[in-house]
mmCIF file of C-alpha atoms in Angstrom:
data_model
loop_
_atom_site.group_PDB
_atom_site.id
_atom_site.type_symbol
_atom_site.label_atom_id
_atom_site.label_comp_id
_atom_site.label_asym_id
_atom_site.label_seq_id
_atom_site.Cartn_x
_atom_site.Cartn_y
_atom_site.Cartn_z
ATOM 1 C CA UNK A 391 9.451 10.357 33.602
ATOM 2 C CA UNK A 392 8.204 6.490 34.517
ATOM 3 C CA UNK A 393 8.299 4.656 31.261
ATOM 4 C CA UNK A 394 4.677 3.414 31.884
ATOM 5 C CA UNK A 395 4.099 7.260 31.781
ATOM 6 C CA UNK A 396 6.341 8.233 28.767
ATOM 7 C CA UNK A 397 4.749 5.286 26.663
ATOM 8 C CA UNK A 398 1.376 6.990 27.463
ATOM 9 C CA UNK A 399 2.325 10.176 26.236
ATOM 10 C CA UNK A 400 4.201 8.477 22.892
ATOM 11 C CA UNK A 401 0.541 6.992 21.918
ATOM 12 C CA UNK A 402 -1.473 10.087 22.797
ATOM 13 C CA UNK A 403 0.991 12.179 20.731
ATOM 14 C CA UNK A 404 1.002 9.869 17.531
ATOM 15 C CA UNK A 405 -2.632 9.189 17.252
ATOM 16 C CA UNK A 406 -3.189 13.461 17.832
ATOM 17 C CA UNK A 407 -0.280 14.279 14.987
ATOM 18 C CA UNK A 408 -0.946 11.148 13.374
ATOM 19 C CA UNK A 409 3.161 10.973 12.477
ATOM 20 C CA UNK A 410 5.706 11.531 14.743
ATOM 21 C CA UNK A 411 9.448 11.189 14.213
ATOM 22 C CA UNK A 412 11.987 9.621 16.744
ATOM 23 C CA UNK A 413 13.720 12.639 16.976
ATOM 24 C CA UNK A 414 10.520 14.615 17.386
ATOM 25 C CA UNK A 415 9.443 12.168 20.304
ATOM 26 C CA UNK A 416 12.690 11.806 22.247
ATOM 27 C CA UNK A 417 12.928 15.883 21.879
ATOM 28 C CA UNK A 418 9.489 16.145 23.647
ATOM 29 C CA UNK A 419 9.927 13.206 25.921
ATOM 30 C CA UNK A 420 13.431 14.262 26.553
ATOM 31 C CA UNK A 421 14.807 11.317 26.461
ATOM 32 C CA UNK A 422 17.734 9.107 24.023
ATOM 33 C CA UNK A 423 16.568 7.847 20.269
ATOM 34 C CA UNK A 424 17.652 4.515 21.239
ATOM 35 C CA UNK A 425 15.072 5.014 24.328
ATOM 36 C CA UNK A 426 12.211 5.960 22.107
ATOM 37 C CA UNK A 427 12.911 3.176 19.934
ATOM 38 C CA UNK A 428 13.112 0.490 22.396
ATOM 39 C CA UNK A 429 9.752 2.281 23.494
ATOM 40 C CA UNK A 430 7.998 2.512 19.936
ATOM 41 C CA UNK A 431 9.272 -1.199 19.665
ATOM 42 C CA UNK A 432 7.032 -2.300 22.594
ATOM 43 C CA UNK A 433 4.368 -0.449 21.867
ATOM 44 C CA UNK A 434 4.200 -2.113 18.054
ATOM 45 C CA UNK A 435 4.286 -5.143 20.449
ATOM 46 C CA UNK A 436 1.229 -4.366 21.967
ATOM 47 C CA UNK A 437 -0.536 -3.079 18.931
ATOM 48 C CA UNK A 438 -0.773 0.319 20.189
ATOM 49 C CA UNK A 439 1.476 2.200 17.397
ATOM 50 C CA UNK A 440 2.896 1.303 13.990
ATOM 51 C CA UNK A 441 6.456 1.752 12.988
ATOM 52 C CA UNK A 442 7.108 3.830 9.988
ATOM 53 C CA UNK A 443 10.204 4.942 8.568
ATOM 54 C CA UNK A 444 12.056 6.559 11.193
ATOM 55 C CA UNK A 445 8.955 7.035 13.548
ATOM 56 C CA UNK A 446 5.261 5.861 14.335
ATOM 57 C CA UNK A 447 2.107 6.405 12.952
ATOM 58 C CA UNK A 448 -1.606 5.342 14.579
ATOM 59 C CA UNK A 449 -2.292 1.946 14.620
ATOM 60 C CA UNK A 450 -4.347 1.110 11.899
ATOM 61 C CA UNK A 451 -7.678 -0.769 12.697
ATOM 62 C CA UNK A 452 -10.659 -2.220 10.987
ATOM 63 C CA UNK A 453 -12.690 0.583 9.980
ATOM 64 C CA UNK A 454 -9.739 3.216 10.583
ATOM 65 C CA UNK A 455 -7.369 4.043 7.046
ATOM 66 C CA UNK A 456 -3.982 6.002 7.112
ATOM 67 C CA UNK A 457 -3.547 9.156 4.632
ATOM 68 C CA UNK A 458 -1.335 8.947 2.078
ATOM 69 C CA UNK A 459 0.879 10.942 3.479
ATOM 70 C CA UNK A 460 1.106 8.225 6.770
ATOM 71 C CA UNK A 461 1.418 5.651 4.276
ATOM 72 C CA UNK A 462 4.120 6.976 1.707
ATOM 73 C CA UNK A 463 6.784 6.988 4.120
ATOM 74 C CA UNK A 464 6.244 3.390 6.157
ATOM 75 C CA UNK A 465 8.598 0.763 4.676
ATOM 76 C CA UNK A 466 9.331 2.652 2.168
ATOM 77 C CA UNK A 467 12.647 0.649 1.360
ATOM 78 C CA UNK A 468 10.478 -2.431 0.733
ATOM 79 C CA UNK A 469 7.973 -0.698 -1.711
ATOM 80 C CA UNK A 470 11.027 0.634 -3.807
ATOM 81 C CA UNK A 471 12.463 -2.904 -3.933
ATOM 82 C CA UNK A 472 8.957 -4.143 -4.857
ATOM 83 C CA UNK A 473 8.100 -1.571 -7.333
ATOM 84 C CA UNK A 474 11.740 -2.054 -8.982
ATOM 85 C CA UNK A 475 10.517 -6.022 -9.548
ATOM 86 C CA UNK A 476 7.144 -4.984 -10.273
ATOM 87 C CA UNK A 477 8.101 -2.877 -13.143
ATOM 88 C CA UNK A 478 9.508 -5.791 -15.052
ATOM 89 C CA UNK A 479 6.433 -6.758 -15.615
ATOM 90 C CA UNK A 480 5.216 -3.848 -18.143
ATOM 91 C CA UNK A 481 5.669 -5.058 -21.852
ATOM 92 C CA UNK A 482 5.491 -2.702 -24.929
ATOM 93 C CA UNK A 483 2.518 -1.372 -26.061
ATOM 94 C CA UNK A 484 0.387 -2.600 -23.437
ATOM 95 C CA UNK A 485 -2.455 -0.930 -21.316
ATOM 96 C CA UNK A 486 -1.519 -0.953 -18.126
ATOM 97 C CA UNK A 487 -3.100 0.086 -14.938
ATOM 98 C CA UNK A 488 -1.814 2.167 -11.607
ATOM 99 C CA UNK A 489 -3.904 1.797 -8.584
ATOM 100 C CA UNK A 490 -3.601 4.155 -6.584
ATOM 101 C CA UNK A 491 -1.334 4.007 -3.731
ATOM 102 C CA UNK A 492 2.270 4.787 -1.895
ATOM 103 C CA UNK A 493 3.347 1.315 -3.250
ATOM 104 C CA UNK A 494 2.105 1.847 -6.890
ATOM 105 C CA UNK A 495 3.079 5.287 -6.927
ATOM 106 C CA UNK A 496 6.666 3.600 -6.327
ATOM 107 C CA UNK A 497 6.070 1.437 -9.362
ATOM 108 C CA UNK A 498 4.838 4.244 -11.290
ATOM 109 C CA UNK A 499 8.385 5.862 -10.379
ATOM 110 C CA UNK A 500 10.316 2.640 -12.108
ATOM 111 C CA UNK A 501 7.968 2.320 -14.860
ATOM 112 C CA UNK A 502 10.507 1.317 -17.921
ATOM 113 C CA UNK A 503 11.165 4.771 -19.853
ATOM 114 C CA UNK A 504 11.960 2.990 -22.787
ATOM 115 C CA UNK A 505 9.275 1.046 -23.747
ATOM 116 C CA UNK A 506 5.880 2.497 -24.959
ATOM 117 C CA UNK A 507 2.817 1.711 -23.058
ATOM 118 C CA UNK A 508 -0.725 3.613 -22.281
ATOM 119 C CA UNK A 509 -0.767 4.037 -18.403
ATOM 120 C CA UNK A 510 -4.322 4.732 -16.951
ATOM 121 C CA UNK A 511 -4.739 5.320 -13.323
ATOM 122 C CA UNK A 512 -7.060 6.399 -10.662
ATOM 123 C CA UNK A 513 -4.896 8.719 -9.240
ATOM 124 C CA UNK A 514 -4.081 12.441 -10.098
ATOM 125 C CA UNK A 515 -0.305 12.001 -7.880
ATOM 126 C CA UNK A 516 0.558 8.995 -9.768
ATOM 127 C CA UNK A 517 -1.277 10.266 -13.135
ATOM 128 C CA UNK A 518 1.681 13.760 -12.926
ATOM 129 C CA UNK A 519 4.534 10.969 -12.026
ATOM 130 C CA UNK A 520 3.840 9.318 -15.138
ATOM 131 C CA UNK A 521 3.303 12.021 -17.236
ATOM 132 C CA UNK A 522 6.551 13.986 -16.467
ATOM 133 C CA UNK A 523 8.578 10.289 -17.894
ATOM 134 C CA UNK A 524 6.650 11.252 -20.769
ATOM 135 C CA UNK A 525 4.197 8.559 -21.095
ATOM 136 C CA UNK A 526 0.606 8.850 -22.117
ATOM 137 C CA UNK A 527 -1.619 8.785 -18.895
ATOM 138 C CA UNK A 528 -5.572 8.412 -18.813
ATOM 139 C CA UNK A 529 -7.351 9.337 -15.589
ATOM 140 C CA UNK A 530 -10.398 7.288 -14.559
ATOM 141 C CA UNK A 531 -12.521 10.574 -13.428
ATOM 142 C CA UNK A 532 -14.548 10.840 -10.404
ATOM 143 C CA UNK A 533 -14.258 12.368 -7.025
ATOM 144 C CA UNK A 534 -10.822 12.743 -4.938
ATOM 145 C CA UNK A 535 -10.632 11.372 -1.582
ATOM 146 C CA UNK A 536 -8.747 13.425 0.701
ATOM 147 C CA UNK A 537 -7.132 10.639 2.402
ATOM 148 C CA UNK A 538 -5.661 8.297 -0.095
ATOM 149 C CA UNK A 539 -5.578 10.715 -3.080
ATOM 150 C CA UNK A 540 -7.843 8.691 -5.293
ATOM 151 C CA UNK A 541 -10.945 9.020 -7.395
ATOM 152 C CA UNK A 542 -13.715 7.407 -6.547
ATOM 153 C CA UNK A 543 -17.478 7.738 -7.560
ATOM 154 C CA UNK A 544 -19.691 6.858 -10.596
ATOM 155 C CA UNK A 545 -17.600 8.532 -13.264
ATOM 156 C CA UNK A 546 -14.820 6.475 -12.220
ATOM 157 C CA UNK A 547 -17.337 3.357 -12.071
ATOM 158 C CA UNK A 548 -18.395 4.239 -14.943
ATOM 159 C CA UNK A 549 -15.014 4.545 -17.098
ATOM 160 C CA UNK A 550 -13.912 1.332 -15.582
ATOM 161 C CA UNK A 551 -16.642 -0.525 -17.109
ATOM 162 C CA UNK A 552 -16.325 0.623 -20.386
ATOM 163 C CA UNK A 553 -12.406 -0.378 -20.574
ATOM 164 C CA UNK A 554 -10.102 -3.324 -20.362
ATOM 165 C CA UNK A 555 -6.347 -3.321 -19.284
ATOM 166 C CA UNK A 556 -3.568 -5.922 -19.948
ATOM 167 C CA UNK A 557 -1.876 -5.233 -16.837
ATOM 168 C CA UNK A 558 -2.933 -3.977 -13.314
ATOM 169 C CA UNK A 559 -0.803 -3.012 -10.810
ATOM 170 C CA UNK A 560 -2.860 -3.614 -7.642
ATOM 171 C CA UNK A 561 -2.902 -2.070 -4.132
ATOM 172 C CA UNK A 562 -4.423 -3.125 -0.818
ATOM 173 C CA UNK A 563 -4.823 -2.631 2.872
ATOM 174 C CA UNK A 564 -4.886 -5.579 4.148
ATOM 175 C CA UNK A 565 -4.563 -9.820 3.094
ATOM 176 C CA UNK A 566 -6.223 -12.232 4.868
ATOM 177 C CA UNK A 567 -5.915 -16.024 4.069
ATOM 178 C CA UNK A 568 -9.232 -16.486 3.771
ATOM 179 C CA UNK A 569 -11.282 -12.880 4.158
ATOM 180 C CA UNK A 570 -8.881 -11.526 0.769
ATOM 181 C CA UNK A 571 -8.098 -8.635 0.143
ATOM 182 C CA UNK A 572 -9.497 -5.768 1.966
ATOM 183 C CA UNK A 573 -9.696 -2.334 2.386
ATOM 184 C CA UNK A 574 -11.394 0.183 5.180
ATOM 185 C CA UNK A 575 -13.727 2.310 2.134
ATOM 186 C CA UNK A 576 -16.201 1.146 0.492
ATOM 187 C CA UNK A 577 -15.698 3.176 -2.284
ATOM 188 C CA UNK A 578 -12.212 1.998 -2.863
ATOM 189 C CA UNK A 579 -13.531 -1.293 -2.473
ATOM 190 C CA UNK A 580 -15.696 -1.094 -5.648
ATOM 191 C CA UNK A 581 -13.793 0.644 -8.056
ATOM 192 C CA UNK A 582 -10.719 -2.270 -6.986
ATOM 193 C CA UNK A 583 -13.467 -5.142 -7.908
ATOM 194 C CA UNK A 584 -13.730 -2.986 -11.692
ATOM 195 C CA UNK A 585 -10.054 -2.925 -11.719
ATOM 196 C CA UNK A 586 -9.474 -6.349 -11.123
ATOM 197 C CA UNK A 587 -13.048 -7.511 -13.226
ATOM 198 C CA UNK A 588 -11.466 -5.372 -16.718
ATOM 199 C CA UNK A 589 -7.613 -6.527 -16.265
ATOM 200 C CA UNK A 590 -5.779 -9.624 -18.086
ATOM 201 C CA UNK A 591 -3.478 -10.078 -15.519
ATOM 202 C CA UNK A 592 -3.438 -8.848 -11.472
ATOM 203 C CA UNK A 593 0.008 -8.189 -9.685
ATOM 204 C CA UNK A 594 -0.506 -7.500 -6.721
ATOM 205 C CA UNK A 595 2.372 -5.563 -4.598
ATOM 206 C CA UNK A 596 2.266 -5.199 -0.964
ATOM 207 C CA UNK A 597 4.813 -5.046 1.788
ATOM 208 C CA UNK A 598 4.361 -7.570 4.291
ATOM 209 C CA UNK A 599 3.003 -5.719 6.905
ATOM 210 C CA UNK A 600 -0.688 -6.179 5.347
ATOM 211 C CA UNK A 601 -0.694 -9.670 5.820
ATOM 212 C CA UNK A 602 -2.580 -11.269 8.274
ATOM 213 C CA UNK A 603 -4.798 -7.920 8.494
ATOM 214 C CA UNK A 604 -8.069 -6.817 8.898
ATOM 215 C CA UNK A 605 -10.128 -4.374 6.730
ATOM 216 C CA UNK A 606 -13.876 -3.060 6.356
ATOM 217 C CA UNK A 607 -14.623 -4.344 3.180
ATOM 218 C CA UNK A 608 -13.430 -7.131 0.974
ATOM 219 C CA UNK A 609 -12.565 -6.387 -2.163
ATOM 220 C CA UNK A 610 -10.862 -9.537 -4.179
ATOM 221 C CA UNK A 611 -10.583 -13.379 -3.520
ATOM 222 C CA UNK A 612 -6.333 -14.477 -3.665
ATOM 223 C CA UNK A 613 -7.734 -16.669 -7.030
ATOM 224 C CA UNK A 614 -7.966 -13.086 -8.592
ATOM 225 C CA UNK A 615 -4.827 -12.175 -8.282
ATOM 226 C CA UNK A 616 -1.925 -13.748 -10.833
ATOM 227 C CA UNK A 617 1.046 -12.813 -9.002
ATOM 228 C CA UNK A 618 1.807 -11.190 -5.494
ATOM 229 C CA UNK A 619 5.046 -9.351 -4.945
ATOM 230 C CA UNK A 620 6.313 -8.848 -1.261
ATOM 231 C CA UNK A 621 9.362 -8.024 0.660
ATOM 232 C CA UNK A 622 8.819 -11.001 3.503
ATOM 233 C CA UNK A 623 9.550 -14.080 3.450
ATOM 234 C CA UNK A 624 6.182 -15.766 3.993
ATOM 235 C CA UNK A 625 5.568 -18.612 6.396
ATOM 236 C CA UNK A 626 4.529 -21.819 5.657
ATOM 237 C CA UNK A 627 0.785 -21.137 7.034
ATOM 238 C CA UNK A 628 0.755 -18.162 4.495
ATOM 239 C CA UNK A 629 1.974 -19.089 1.281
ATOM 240 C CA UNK A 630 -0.618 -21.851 1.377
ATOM 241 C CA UNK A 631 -3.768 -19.820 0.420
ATOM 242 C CA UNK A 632 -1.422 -18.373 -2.613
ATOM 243 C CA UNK A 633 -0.656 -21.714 -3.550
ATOM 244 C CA UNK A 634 -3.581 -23.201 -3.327
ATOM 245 C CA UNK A 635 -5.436 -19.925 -5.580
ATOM 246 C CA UNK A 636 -2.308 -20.945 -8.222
ATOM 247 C CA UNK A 637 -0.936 -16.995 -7.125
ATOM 248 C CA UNK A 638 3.103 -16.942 -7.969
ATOM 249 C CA UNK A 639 4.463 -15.370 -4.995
ATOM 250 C CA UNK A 640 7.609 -13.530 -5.404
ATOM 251 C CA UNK A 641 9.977 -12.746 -2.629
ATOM 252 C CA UNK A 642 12.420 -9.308 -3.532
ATOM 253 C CA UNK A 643 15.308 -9.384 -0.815
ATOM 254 C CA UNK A 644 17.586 -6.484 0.840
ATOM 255 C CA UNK A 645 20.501 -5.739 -1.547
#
């Protein structure tokens, strides 16, 4: 098979499965792993597939959103080394909030077992991984989207407004130096701006593959946010929005 030809087939197979593994591809191409992943490389290249962890998802665009289950496997060594910092963070006897999320649900999974703290979340996923550490968990309410696992809605507007939280652990889509923080539903969008609105203090954790990213609807300014917690080493062109919004960036690198 021409490459030109195989490459075609690798995008038309991802974006109909919406996940496909290396071995799965080179198995159906017929062809080495280290072929497909010189091939998956280029095609990230080109902006026609996204790398996840140990395969390729559909490119994410503008108005386009992965499912959980797409996003709960991509860089999923970053998120644990993010959610291990992030967890630092929760204090005793504070409120603190889980967006929901593949990164959060990660930071839900380090939450300190030894200090007492009310957790409240907008997800049912993250609301049963804090419950069986044997923490008290409030759920927002509302309607469950199928494709991120969160509620959404006017009960969950309407329990937002009526409460305040010392800590939120924020999620996002994408993080543009001037456009924010975005996400593709509008939805999501609103019930983030509640979040952020009700919370003492925003952390925001995100892998670096959001930055520099587009999404349907903005959600958050950076001068909302207190402190952002990545795995990537940001450029000087990016860490000057955060510094200018006084954001502390923190950096967690590969042990």
């Amino acid at each position: 098979m021409l490459p030109a030809v195989r490459k075609r087939e690798i995008v038309e197979l991802v974006s109909e499965r919406g996940e496909c593994s290396v071995a799965e591809l080179a198995d159906r191409m017929d062809c080495s792993k280290a072929t497909i992943r010189r091939d998956l490389s280029d095609l990230e290249d080109r902006q026609l597939i996204e790398r996840s962890h140990g395969g390729a998802v559909p490119v994410t665009t503008v108005g386009n959103e992965q499912t959980y289950g797409q996003k709960e496997v991509q860089n999923l060594d970053a998120k644990m080394r993010i959610a291990e910092r992030a967890a630092e963070e929760i204090t005793e006897n504070q409120v603190v909030f889980f967006d929901s999320g593949s990164t959060t649900m990660q930071v839900a999974k380090n939450a300190p077992g030894d200090r007492s703290f009310l957790a409240v979340t907008n997800s049912p996923v993250l609301a049963i991984e804090l419950g069986e550490q044997a923490h008290d968990v409030k759920l927002t309410g509302g309607s469950l989207r199928h494709e991120t696992r969160a509620l959404t809605g006017p009960s969950a507007e309407r329990f937002m407004e009526r409460t305040n939280f010392d800590l939120l652990f924020l999620g996002t889509n994408a993080i543009g130096p001037s456009e924010g923080l975005m996400t593709p539903n509008e939805d999501e969008a609103r019930l983030k701006s509640l979040m952020i609105e009700n919370a003492g203090r925003v952390v925001l954790v995100s892998d670096g593959s959001k930055l520099g990213k587009q999404s349907f609807v903005k959600f958050a300014e950076l001068t909302e946010i207190d402190m952002f917690i990545t795995d990537t080493t940001l450029t000087d062109e990016q860490y000057e929005p955060f510094e200018s919004a006084d954001v502390e960036v923190v950096r967690v690198v590969e042990q």
